[in-house]
């Protein structure tokens, strides 16, 4: 690994799955990383995974503005901020009949509003460094979706629009804004989704295998593959990429299902 992030600091939301994999990748390449998540069991597992790498892991509820502000401010005042990776998210299921207003508000709050608030609080620090990126983890479901994901798909499509709007405004300050749309990637969130689809009598592993067969490449992705893309986009090699979405989906959205 090269030290292409030496002297740089990244803030990453979501202490498991793609957030954790991105933290490990950036830290191994020289970045100081501040990672956060709501779930203390996942936070503790992340602390063990990072070992001696320069990564802090903090309990933050991203739906609480004061929590987000305090986390960003502490990290920014200590180390400055070059990159923000918004990876935290929740999966909700429901259609127009079954999505309650509480479910709608919850998924908007974590998957969309918190992407804005973390970016908002980090912006003075990102602008001051003037050499970095905001990466939003969206989803292929922002382009085309499964049944029964009304709220989730809405947040992911909105993240694509938010990425464009932020990128146009941030470019002159030397900060790029890019979204990533993964297909199925093995993480706690995917395993939760597979268990919902399998139901009490089914096997989530059968559902995950079915997801894999649905991708032309013949398998689901790994969090490390997404982390590699996050690193490339944050690095100087991604210097001309902004205001767009990059799909990492094994061809899933290239193929018609009929
Ligand atoms: N896994 C997939 O197949 C897949 C595919 C496309 C997009 N995504 C998106 O990728 C992103 C990362 O998810 P993942 O798959 O790595 O799953 P994950 O479950 O490992 O990570 C999500 C993290 O968000 C944290 N989180 C949830 N609510 C929070 C809150 N209020 N405050 C702070 N942290 C909170 C969780 O504790 C968890 O650590 C999500 O935005 C997800 O929607 C996932």
PDB file of N, CA, C and O and ligand atoms in Angstrom, residues 13-20 36-40 42-43 58-64 67-68 86-91 106 109-111 114-115 136-141 152 155-156 180-192 211 220-221 223 226, ligand 1:
ATOM      1  N   UNK A  13     -18.930   7.821   8.475  1.00  0.00           N
ATOM      2  CA  UNK A  13     -20.083   7.403   9.282  1.00  0.00           C
ATOM      3  C   UNK A  13     -20.410   5.941   8.985  1.00  0.00           C
ATOM      4  O   UNK A  13     -20.301   5.497   7.837  1.00  0.00           O
ATOM      5  N   UNK A  14     -20.792   5.215  10.043  1.00  0.00           N
ATOM      6  CA  UNK A  14     -21.149   3.800   9.860  1.00  0.00           C
ATOM      7  C   UNK A  14     -19.972   2.919  10.227  1.00  0.00           C
ATOM      8  O   UNK A  14     -19.029   2.783   9.437  1.00  0.00           O
ATOM      9  N   UNK A  15     -20.009   2.321  11.435  1.00  0.00           N
ATOM     10  CA  UNK A  15     -18.822   1.632  11.964  1.00  0.00           C
ATOM     11  C   UNK A  15     -18.758   0.152  11.601  1.00  0.00           C
ATOM     12  O   UNK A  15     -17.954  -0.590  12.167  1.00  0.00           O
ATOM     13  N   UNK A  16     -19.589  -0.286  10.661  1.00  0.00           N
ATOM     14  CA  UNK A  16     -19.525  -1.675  10.183  1.00  0.00           C
ATOM     15  C   UNK A  16     -19.536  -1.644   8.659  1.00  0.00           C
ATOM     16  O   UNK A  16     -19.546  -0.565   8.050  1.00  0.00           O
ATOM     17  N   UNK A  17     -19.535  -2.814   8.051  1.00  0.00           N
ATOM     18  CA  UNK A  17     -19.706  -2.915   6.594  1.00  0.00           C
ATOM     19  C   UNK A  17     -18.780  -1.993   5.815  1.00  0.00           C
ATOM     20  O   UNK A  17     -17.566  -1.969   6.032  1.00  0.00           O
ATOM     21  N   UNK A  18     -19.371  -1.236   4.908  1.00  0.00           N
ATOM     22  CA  UNK A  18     -18.559  -0.394   4.001  1.00  0.00           C
ATOM     23  C   UNK A  18     -17.885   0.758   4.727  1.00  0.00           C
ATOM     24  O   UNK A  18     -16.800   1.198   4.327  1.00  0.00           O
ATOM     25  N   UNK A  19     -18.518   1.286   5.790  1.00  0.00           N
ATOM     26  CA  UNK A  19     -17.878   2.358   6.551  1.00  0.00           C
ATOM     27  C   UNK A  19     -16.598   1.870   7.202  1.00  0.00           C
ATOM     28  O   UNK A  19     -15.537   2.501   7.089  1.00  0.00           O
ATOM     29  N   UNK A  20     -16.673   0.721   7.864  1.00  0.00           N
ATOM     30  CA  UNK A  20     -15.488   0.155   8.521  1.00  0.00           C
ATOM     31  C   UNK A  20     -14.415  -0.210   7.491  1.00  0.00           C
ATOM     32  O   UNK A  20     -13.236   0.097   7.669  1.00  0.00           O
ATOM     33  N   UNK A  36     -17.680   6.758  13.092  1.00  0.00           N
ATOM     34  CA  UNK A  36     -18.742   6.810  14.111  1.00  0.00           C
ATOM     35  C   UNK A  36     -19.871   5.855  13.763  1.00  0.00           C
ATOM     36  O   UNK A  36     -20.061   5.485  12.604  1.00  0.00           O
ATOM     37  N   UNK A  37     -20.616   5.482  14.796  1.00  0.00           N
ATOM     38  CA  UNK A  37     -21.782   4.632  14.583  1.00  0.00           C
ATOM     39  C   UNK A  37     -22.653   4.649  15.823  1.00  0.00           C
ATOM     40  O   UNK A  37     -22.199   5.027  16.915  1.00  0.00           O
ATOM     41  N   UNK A  38     -23.887   4.224  15.663  1.00  0.00           N
ATOM     42  CA  UNK A  38     -24.846   4.278  16.774  1.00  0.00           C
ATOM     43  C   UNK A  38     -24.795   3.039  17.647  1.00  0.00           C
ATOM     44  O   UNK A  38     -25.186   3.066  18.819  1.00  0.00           O
ATOM     45  N   UNK A  39     -24.300   1.938  17.073  1.00  0.00           N
ATOM     46  CA  UNK A  39     -24.433   0.638  17.722  1.00  0.00           C
ATOM     47  C   UNK A  39     -23.130   0.312  18.460  1.00  0.00           C
ATOM     48  O   UNK A  39     -22.088   0.083  17.826  1.00  0.00           O
ATOM     49  N   UNK A  40     -23.181   0.276  19.800  1.00  0.00           N
ATOM     50  CA  UNK A  40     -21.940   0.101  20.563  1.00  0.00           C
ATOM     51  C   UNK A  40     -21.300  -1.270  20.354  1.00  0.00           C
ATOM     52  O   UNK A  40     -20.080  -1.397  20.449  1.00  0.00           O
ATOM     53  N   UNK A  42     -21.229  -2.878  17.474  1.00  0.00           N
ATOM     54  CA  UNK A  42     -20.486  -2.718  16.207  1.00  0.00           C
ATOM     55  C   UNK A  42     -19.293  -1.788  16.399  1.00  0.00           C
ATOM     56  O   UNK A  42     -18.217  -2.010  15.830  1.00  0.00           O
ATOM     57  N   UNK A  43     -19.474  -0.740  17.226  1.00  0.00           N
ATOM     58  CA  UNK A  43     -18.348   0.167  17.491  1.00  0.00           C
ATOM     59  C   UNK A  43     -17.197  -0.577  18.152  1.00  0.00           C
ATOM     60  O   UNK A  43     -16.032  -0.380  17.808  1.00  0.00           O
ATOM     61  N   UNK A  58     -16.356   6.493  17.593  1.00  0.00           N
ATOM     62  CA  UNK A  58     -17.170   7.237  18.550  1.00  0.00           C
ATOM     63  C   UNK A  58     -18.632   6.876  18.387  1.00  0.00           C
ATOM     64  O   UNK A  58     -19.109   6.714  17.264  1.00  0.00           O
ATOM     65  N   UNK A  59     -19.336   6.763  19.529  1.00  0.00           N
ATOM     66  CA  UNK A  59     -20.780   6.548  19.428  1.00  0.00           C
ATOM     67  C   UNK A  59     -21.456   7.867  19.081  1.00  0.00           C
ATOM     68  O   UNK A  59     -21.351   8.854  19.822  1.00  0.00           O
ATOM     69  N   UNK A  60     -22.144   7.893  17.942  1.00  0.00           N
ATOM     70  CA  UNK A  60     -22.879   9.073  17.483  1.00  0.00           C
ATOM     71  C   UNK A  60     -24.224   8.595  16.940  1.00  0.00           C
ATOM     72  O   UNK A  60     -24.269   7.614  16.200  1.00  0.00           O
ATOM     73  N   UNK A  61     -25.296   9.288  17.338  1.00  0.00           N
ATOM     74  CA  UNK A  61     -26.594   9.074  16.693  1.00  0.00           C
ATOM     75  C   UNK A  61     -26.741  10.165  15.650  1.00  0.00           C
ATOM     76  O   UNK A  61     -26.932  11.341  15.983  1.00  0.00           O
ATOM     77  N   UNK A  62     -26.645   9.760  14.388  1.00  0.00           N
ATOM     78  CA  UNK A  62     -26.635  10.739  13.298  1.00  0.00           C
ATOM     79  C   UNK A  62     -27.968  11.457  13.126  1.00  0.00           C
ATOM     80  O   UNK A  62     -28.054  12.430  12.379  1.00  0.00           O
ATOM     81  N   UNK A  63     -29.011  10.993  13.807  1.00  0.00           N
ATOM     82  CA  UNK A  63     -30.290  11.710  13.731  1.00  0.00           C
ATOM     83  C   UNK A  63     -30.339  12.853  14.750  1.00  0.00           C
ATOM     84  O   UNK A  63     -31.303  13.608  14.776  1.00  0.00           O
ATOM     85  N   UNK A  64     -29.313  12.948  15.598  1.00  0.00           N
ATOM     86  CA  UNK A  64     -29.257  14.035  16.600  1.00  0.00           C
ATOM     87  C   UNK A  64     -28.213  15.061  16.157  1.00  0.00           C
ATOM     88  O   UNK A  64     -27.019  14.780  16.152  1.00  0.00           O
ATOM     89  N   UNK A  67     -25.241  15.699  18.451  1.00  0.00           N
ATOM     90  CA  UNK A  67     -24.267  14.598  18.413  1.00  0.00           C
ATOM     91  C   UNK A  67     -23.336  14.743  17.206  1.00  0.00           C
ATOM     92  O   UNK A  67     -22.120  14.604  17.324  1.00  0.00           O
ATOM     93  N   UNK A  68     -23.931  15.004  16.063  1.00  0.00           N
ATOM     94  CA  UNK A  68     -23.139  15.086  14.812  1.00  0.00           C
ATOM     95  C   UNK A  68     -22.196  16.283  14.889  1.00  0.00           C
ATOM     96  O   UNK A  68     -21.000  16.180  14.586  1.00  0.00           O
ATOM     97  N   UNK A  86     -20.033   9.436   3.893  1.00  0.00           N
ATOM     98  CA  UNK A  86     -21.331   9.161   4.516  1.00  0.00           C
ATOM     99  C   UNK A  86     -21.755   7.752   4.128  1.00  0.00           C
ATOM    100  O   UNK A  86     -22.255   7.526   3.021  1.00  0.00           O
ATOM    101  N   UNK A  87     -21.527   6.808   5.044  1.00  0.00           N
ATOM    102  CA  UNK A  87     -21.842   5.407   4.744  1.00  0.00           C
ATOM    103  C   UNK A  87     -22.938   4.846   5.640  1.00  0.00           C
ATOM    104  O   UNK A  87     -23.486   3.790   5.337  1.00  0.00           O
ATOM    105  N   UNK A  88     -23.252   5.524   6.738  1.00  0.00           N
ATOM    106  CA  UNK A  88     -24.282   4.968   7.639  1.00  0.00           C
ATOM    107  C   UNK A  88     -25.628   4.927   6.925  1.00  0.00           C
ATOM    108  O   UNK A  88     -25.947   5.802   6.118  1.00  0.00           O
ATOM    109  N   UNK A  89     -26.391   3.919   7.218  1.00  0.00           N
ATOM    110  CA  UNK A  89     -27.706   3.807   6.588  1.00  0.00           C
ATOM    111  C   UNK A  89     -28.532   2.723   7.245  1.00  0.00           C
ATOM    112  O   UNK A  89     -27.994   1.879   7.967  1.00  0.00           O
ATOM    113  N   UNK A  90     -29.817   2.790   7.012  1.00  0.00           N
ATOM    114  CA  UNK A  90     -30.718   1.723   7.458  1.00  0.00           C
ATOM    115  C   UNK A  90     -31.566   1.281   6.275  1.00  0.00           C
ATOM    116  O   UNK A  90     -31.772   2.048   5.328  1.00  0.00           O
ATOM    117  N   UNK A  91     -32.024   0.048   6.358  1.00  0.00           N
ATOM    118  CA  UNK A  91     -32.899  -0.509   5.320  1.00  0.00           C
ATOM    119  C   UNK A  91     -34.299  -0.619   5.907  1.00  0.00           C
ATOM    120  O   UNK A  91     -34.466  -1.210   6.982  1.00  0.00           O
ATOM    121  N   UNK A 106     -38.012   8.026   9.722  1.00  0.00           N
ATOM    122  CA  UNK A 106     -36.790   7.385  10.224  1.00  0.00           C
ATOM    123  C   UNK A 106     -35.787   7.164   9.092  1.00  0.00           C
ATOM    124  O   UNK A 106     -34.608   7.500   9.213  1.00  0.00           O
ATOM    125  N   UNK A 109     -34.418  10.400   7.837  1.00  0.00           N
ATOM    126  CA  UNK A 109     -33.546  11.014   8.823  1.00  0.00           C
ATOM    127  C   UNK A 109     -32.119  10.433   8.781  1.00  0.00           C
ATOM    128  O   UNK A 109     -31.141  11.174   8.833  1.00  0.00           O
ATOM    129  N   UNK A 110     -32.018   9.114   8.665  1.00  0.00           N
ATOM    130  CA  UNK A 110     -30.684   8.483   8.666  1.00  0.00           C
ATOM    131  C   UNK A 110     -30.055   8.534   7.271  1.00  0.00           C
ATOM    132  O   UNK A 110     -28.892   8.920   7.108  1.00  0.00           O
ATOM    133  N   UNK A 111     -30.807   8.147   6.247  1.00  0.00           N
ATOM    134  CA  UNK A 111     -30.215   7.936   4.918  1.00  0.00           C
ATOM    135  C   UNK A 111     -30.078   9.209   4.102  1.00  0.00           C
ATOM    136  O   UNK A 111     -29.341   9.229   3.118  1.00  0.00           O
ATOM    137  N   UNK A 114     -29.185  13.005   7.523  1.00  0.00           N
ATOM    138  CA  UNK A 114     -27.878  12.934   8.184  1.00  0.00           C
ATOM    139  C   UNK A 114     -26.725  13.087   7.188  1.00  0.00           C
ATOM    140  O   UNK A 114     -25.638  13.541   7.560  1.00  0.00           O
ATOM    141  N   UNK A 115     -26.932  12.720   5.910  1.00  0.00           N
ATOM    142  CA  UNK A 115     -25.885  12.953   4.908  1.00  0.00           C
ATOM    143  C   UNK A 115     -25.679  14.460   4.749  1.00  0.00           C
ATOM    144  O   UNK A 115     -24.563  14.933   4.567  1.00  0.00           O
ATOM    145  N   UNK A 136     -20.811  10.047  -0.820  1.00  0.00           N
ATOM    146  CA  UNK A 136     -22.090   9.573  -0.287  1.00  0.00           C
ATOM    147  C   UNK A 136     -22.316   8.142  -0.779  1.00  0.00           C
ATOM    148  O   UNK A 136     -22.294   7.903  -2.002  1.00  0.00           O
ATOM    149  N   UNK A 137     -22.549   7.210   0.134  1.00  0.00           N
ATOM    150  CA  UNK A 137     -22.891   5.855  -0.308  1.00  0.00           C
ATOM    151  C   UNK A 137     -24.396   5.813  -0.567  1.00  0.00           C
ATOM    152  O   UNK A 137     -25.202   5.859   0.369  1.00  0.00           O
ATOM    153  N   UNK A 138     -24.745   5.763  -1.836  1.00  0.00           N
ATOM    154  CA  UNK A 138     -26.150   5.655  -2.241  1.00  0.00           C
ATOM    155  C   UNK A 138     -26.442   4.170  -2.492  1.00  0.00           C
ATOM    156  O   UNK A 138     -26.028   3.315  -1.698  1.00  0.00           O
ATOM    157  N   UNK A 139     -27.095   3.850  -3.583  1.00  0.00           N
ATOM    158  CA  UNK A 139     -27.434   2.447  -3.881  1.00  0.00           C
ATOM    159  C   UNK A 139     -27.945   2.363  -5.309  1.00  0.00           C
ATOM    160  O   UNK A 139     -28.508   3.338  -5.829  1.00  0.00           O
ATOM    161  N   UNK A 140     -27.808   1.175  -5.903  1.00  0.00           N
ATOM    162  CA  UNK A 140     -28.481   0.952  -7.191  1.00  0.00           C
ATOM    163  C   UNK A 140     -29.980   1.204  -7.069  1.00  0.00           C
ATOM    164  O   UNK A 140     -30.646   1.507  -8.057  1.00  0.00           O
ATOM    165  N   UNK A 141     -30.501   1.103  -5.813  1.00  0.00           N
ATOM    166  CA  UNK A 141     -31.954   1.293  -5.640  1.00  0.00           C
ATOM    167  C   UNK A 141     -32.361   2.756  -5.819  1.00  0.00           C
ATOM    168  O   UNK A 141     -33.547   3.077  -5.832  1.00  0.00           O
ATOM    169  N   UNK A 152     -36.765   3.612   1.384  1.00  0.00           N
ATOM    170  CA  UNK A 152     -35.323   3.420   1.148  1.00  0.00           C
ATOM    171  C   UNK A 152     -34.942   3.909  -0.247  1.00  0.00           C
ATOM    172  O   UNK A 152     -33.986   4.677  -0.413  1.00  0.00           O
ATOM    173  N   UNK A 155     -34.814   7.662  -0.567  1.00  0.00           N
ATOM    174  CA  UNK A 155     -33.618   8.319  -0.012  1.00  0.00           C
ATOM    175  C   UNK A 155     -32.434   8.172  -0.967  1.00  0.00           C
ATOM    176  O   UNK A 155     -31.642   9.102  -1.127  1.00  0.00           O
ATOM    177  N   UNK A 156     -32.321   7.020  -1.594  1.00  0.00           N
ATOM    178  CA  UNK A 156     -31.134   6.775  -2.413  1.00  0.00           C
ATOM    179  C   UNK A 156     -31.180   7.600  -3.706  1.00  0.00           C
ATOM    180  O   UNK A 156     -30.145   8.091  -4.181  1.00  0.00           O
ATOM    181  N   UNK A 180     -21.635   6.848  -4.616  1.00  0.00           N
ATOM    182  CA  UNK A 180     -21.323   5.486  -5.053  1.00  0.00           C
ATOM    183  C   UNK A 180     -22.606   4.676  -4.925  1.00  0.00           C
ATOM    184  O   UNK A 180     -23.285   4.751  -3.896  1.00  0.00           O
ATOM    185  N   UNK A 181     -22.935   3.927  -5.959  1.00  0.00           N
ATOM    186  CA  UNK A 181     -24.134   3.089  -5.901  1.00  0.00           C
ATOM    187  C   UNK A 181     -23.752   1.621  -5.985  1.00  0.00           C
ATOM    188  O   UNK A 181     -23.536   1.076  -7.086  1.00  0.00           O
ATOM    189  N   UNK A 182     -23.657   0.968  -4.832  1.00  0.00           N
ATOM    190  CA  UNK A 182     -23.335  -0.458  -4.852  1.00  0.00           C
ATOM    191  C   UNK A 182     -24.558  -1.314  -5.203  1.00  0.00           C
ATOM    192  O   UNK A 182     -25.699  -0.954  -4.905  1.00  0.00           O
ATOM    193  N   UNK A 183     -24.270  -2.466  -5.806  1.00  0.00           N
ATOM    194  CA  UNK A 183     -25.259  -3.546  -5.847  1.00  0.00           C
ATOM    195  C   UNK A 183     -25.224  -4.242  -4.492  1.00  0.00           C
ATOM    196  O   UNK A 183     -24.888  -3.627  -3.477  1.00  0.00           O
ATOM    197  N   UNK A 184     -25.558  -5.524  -4.454  1.00  0.00           N
ATOM    198  CA  UNK A 184     -25.566  -6.238  -3.173  1.00  0.00           C
ATOM    199  C   UNK A 184     -24.138  -6.462  -2.679  1.00  0.00           C
ATOM    200  O   UNK A 184     -23.283  -6.938  -3.430  1.00  0.00           O
ATOM    201  N   UNK A 185     -23.923  -6.112  -1.419  1.00  0.00           N
ATOM    202  CA  UNK A 185     -22.602  -6.243  -0.792  1.00  0.00           C
ATOM    203  C   UNK A 185     -22.801  -6.884   0.574  1.00  0.00           C
ATOM    204  O   UNK A 185     -23.688  -6.453   1.335  1.00  0.00           O
ATOM    205  N   UNK A 186     -21.992  -7.911   0.881  1.00  0.00           N
ATOM    206  CA  UNK A 186     -22.218  -8.587   2.174  1.00  0.00           C
ATOM    207  C   UNK A 186     -21.795  -7.703   3.345  1.00  0.00           C
ATOM    208  O   UNK A 186     -20.626  -7.400   3.526  1.00  0.00           O
ATOM    209  N   UNK A 187     -22.803  -7.282   4.109  1.00  0.00           N
ATOM    210  CA  UNK A 187     -22.620  -6.452   5.312  1.00  0.00           C
ATOM    211  C   UNK A 187     -23.771  -6.814   6.258  1.00  0.00           C
ATOM    212  O   UNK A 187     -24.739  -7.485   5.843  1.00  0.00           O
ATOM    213  N   UNK A 188     -23.737  -6.319   7.495  1.00  0.00           N
ATOM    214  CA  UNK A 188     -24.884  -6.555   8.391  1.00  0.00           C
ATOM    215  C   UNK A 188     -26.210  -6.083   7.793  1.00  0.00           C
ATOM    216  O   UNK A 188     -27.252  -6.726   7.973  1.00  0.00           O
ATOM    217  N   UNK A 189     -26.175  -4.976   7.047  1.00  0.00           N
ATOM    218  CA  UNK A 189     -27.414  -4.462   6.459  1.00  0.00           C
ATOM    219  C   UNK A 189     -27.988  -5.434   5.423  1.00  0.00           C
ATOM    220  O   UNK A 189     -29.194  -5.694   5.383  1.00  0.00           O
ATOM    221  N   UNK A 190     -27.108  -6.013   4.601  1.00  0.00           N
ATOM    222  CA  UNK A 190     -27.578  -6.972   3.594  1.00  0.00           C
ATOM    223  C   UNK A 190     -28.117  -8.227   4.282  1.00  0.00           C
ATOM    224  O   UNK A 190     -29.138  -8.794   3.873  1.00  0.00           O
ATOM    225  N   UNK A 191     -27.418  -8.667   5.332  1.00  0.00           N
ATOM    226  CA  UNK A 191     -27.863  -9.881   6.027  1.00  0.00           C
ATOM    227  C   UNK A 191     -29.224  -9.645   6.689  1.00  0.00           C
ATOM    228  O   UNK A 191     -30.085 -10.530   6.692  1.00  0.00           O
ATOM    229  N   UNK A 192     -29.437  -8.430   7.208  1.00  0.00           N
ATOM    230  CA  UNK A 192     -30.754  -8.078   7.766  1.00  0.00           C
ATOM    231  C   UNK A 192     -31.814  -8.132   6.660  1.00  0.00           C
ATOM    232  O   UNK A 192     -32.888  -8.721   6.835  1.00  0.00           O
ATOM    233  N   UNK A 211     -29.405 -13.360  -4.692  1.00  0.00           N
ATOM    234  CA  UNK A 211     -28.919 -12.021  -5.049  1.00  0.00           C
ATOM    235  C   UNK A 211     -27.667 -12.150  -5.934  1.00  0.00           C
ATOM    236  O   UNK A 211     -27.528 -11.460  -6.945  1.00  0.00           O
ATOM    237  N   UNK A 220     -22.304 -11.553  -5.206  1.00  0.00           N
ATOM    238  CA  UNK A 220     -22.432 -10.236  -4.588  1.00  0.00           C
ATOM    239  C   UNK A 220     -21.029  -9.661  -4.354  1.00  0.00           C
ATOM    240  O   UNK A 220     -20.030 -10.370  -4.479  1.00  0.00           O
ATOM    241  N   UNK A 221     -20.981  -8.377  -3.998  1.00  0.00           N
ATOM    242  CA  UNK A 221     -19.688  -7.716  -3.805  1.00  0.00           C
ATOM    243  C   UNK A 221     -19.220  -7.787  -2.364  1.00  0.00           C
ATOM    244  O   UNK A 221     -19.934  -8.273  -1.470  1.00  0.00           O
ATOM    245  N   UNK A 223     -17.335  -5.522   0.938  1.00  0.00           N
ATOM    246  CA  UNK A 223     -17.143  -4.164   1.466  1.00  0.00           C
ATOM    247  C   UNK A 223     -15.762  -3.641   1.084  1.00  0.00           C
ATOM    248  O   UNK A 223     -15.579  -2.442   0.849  1.00  0.00           O
ATOM    249  N   UNK A 226     -15.779  -2.013  -2.315  1.00  0.00           N
ATOM    250  CA  UNK A 226     -16.332  -0.650  -2.253  1.00  0.00           C
ATOM    251  C   UNK A 226     -15.301   0.296  -1.629  1.00  0.00           C
ATOM    252  O   UNK A 226     -15.109   1.428  -2.095  1.00  0.00           O
TER     253      UNK A 226
HETATM  254  N1  LIG B   1     -25.013  -3.843   1.736  1.00  0.00           N
HETATM  255  C1  LIG B   1     -25.594  -3.600   0.569  1.00  0.00           C
HETATM  256  O1  LIG B   1     -25.910  -4.517  -0.204  1.00  0.00           O
HETATM  257  C2  LIG B   1     -25.834  -2.172   0.140  1.00  0.00           C
HETATM  258  C3  LIG B   1     -26.118  -1.932  -1.196  1.00  0.00           C
HETATM  259  C4  LIG B   1     -26.297  -0.633  -1.625  1.00  0.00           C
HETATM  260  C5  LIG B   1     -26.152   0.402  -0.742  1.00  0.00           C
HETATM  261  N2  LIG B   1     -25.883   0.167   0.561  1.00  0.00           N
HETATM  262  C6  LIG B   1     -25.706   1.330   1.441  1.00  0.00           C
HETATM  263  O2  LIG B   1     -24.382   1.301   1.925  1.00  0.00           O
HETATM  264  C7  LIG B   1     -24.302   2.046   3.144  1.00  0.00           C
HETATM  265  C8  LIG B   1     -23.498   1.243   4.149  1.00  0.00           C
HETATM  266  O3  LIG B   1     -24.263   0.132   4.569  1.00  0.00           O
HETATM  267  P1  LIG B   1     -23.620  -1.286   4.824  1.00  0.00           P
HETATM  268  O4  LIG B   1     -24.160  -2.179   3.806  1.00  0.00           O
HETATM  269  O5  LIG B   1     -22.160  -1.159   4.992  1.00  0.00           O
HETATM  270  O6  LIG B   1     -24.368  -1.719   6.153  1.00  0.00           O
HETATM  271  P2  LIG B   1     -24.009  -1.740   7.692  1.00  0.00           P
HETATM  272  O7  LIG B   1     -25.251  -2.150   8.394  1.00  0.00           O
HETATM  273  O8  LIG B   1     -22.770  -2.508   7.934  1.00  0.00           O
HETATM  274  O9  LIG B   1     -23.659  -0.215   7.991  1.00  0.00           O
HETATM  275  C9  LIG B   1     -24.597   0.755   8.328  1.00  0.00           C
HETATM  276  C10 LIG B   1     -24.101   1.434   9.581  1.00  0.00           C
HETATM  277  O10 LIG B   1     -24.924   2.573   9.864  1.00  0.00           O
HETATM  278  C11 LIG B   1     -25.028   2.689  11.257  1.00  0.00           C
HETATM  279  N3  LIG B   1     -26.179   3.515  11.626  1.00  0.00           N
HETATM  280  C12 LIG B   1     -27.487   3.273  11.389  1.00  0.00           C
HETATM  281  N4  LIG B   1     -28.235   4.260  11.931  1.00  0.00           N
HETATM  282  C13 LIG B   1     -27.378   5.146  12.501  1.00  0.00           C
HETATM  283  C14 LIG B   1     -27.538   6.349  13.238  1.00  0.00           C
HETATM  284  N5  LIG B   1     -28.758   6.872  13.490  1.00  0.00           N
HETATM  285  N6  LIG B   1     -26.435   6.972  13.693  1.00  0.00           N
HETATM  286  C15 LIG B   1     -25.197   6.457  13.463  1.00  0.00           C
HETATM  287  N7  LIG B   1     -24.987   5.319  12.789  1.00  0.00           N
HETATM  288  C16 LIG B   1     -26.067   4.672  12.310  1.00  0.00           C
HETATM  289  C17 LIG B   1     -25.199   1.236  11.718  1.00  0.00           C
HETATM  290  O11 LIG B   1     -24.947   1.105  13.102  1.00  0.00           O
HETATM  291  C18 LIG B   1     -24.174   0.547  10.836  1.00  0.00           C
HETATM  292  O12 LIG B   1     -22.894   0.513  11.452  1.00  0.00           O
HETATM  293  C19 LIG B   1     -25.747   2.319   3.561  1.00  0.00           C
HETATM  294  O13 LIG B   1     -26.054   3.683   3.273  1.00  0.00           O
HETATM  295  C20 LIG B   1     -26.552   1.383   2.676  1.00  0.00           C
HETATM  296  O14 LIG B   1     -27.834   1.901   2.415  1.00  0.00           O
HETATM  297  C21 LIG B   1     -25.720  -1.106   1.027  1.00  0.00           C
END
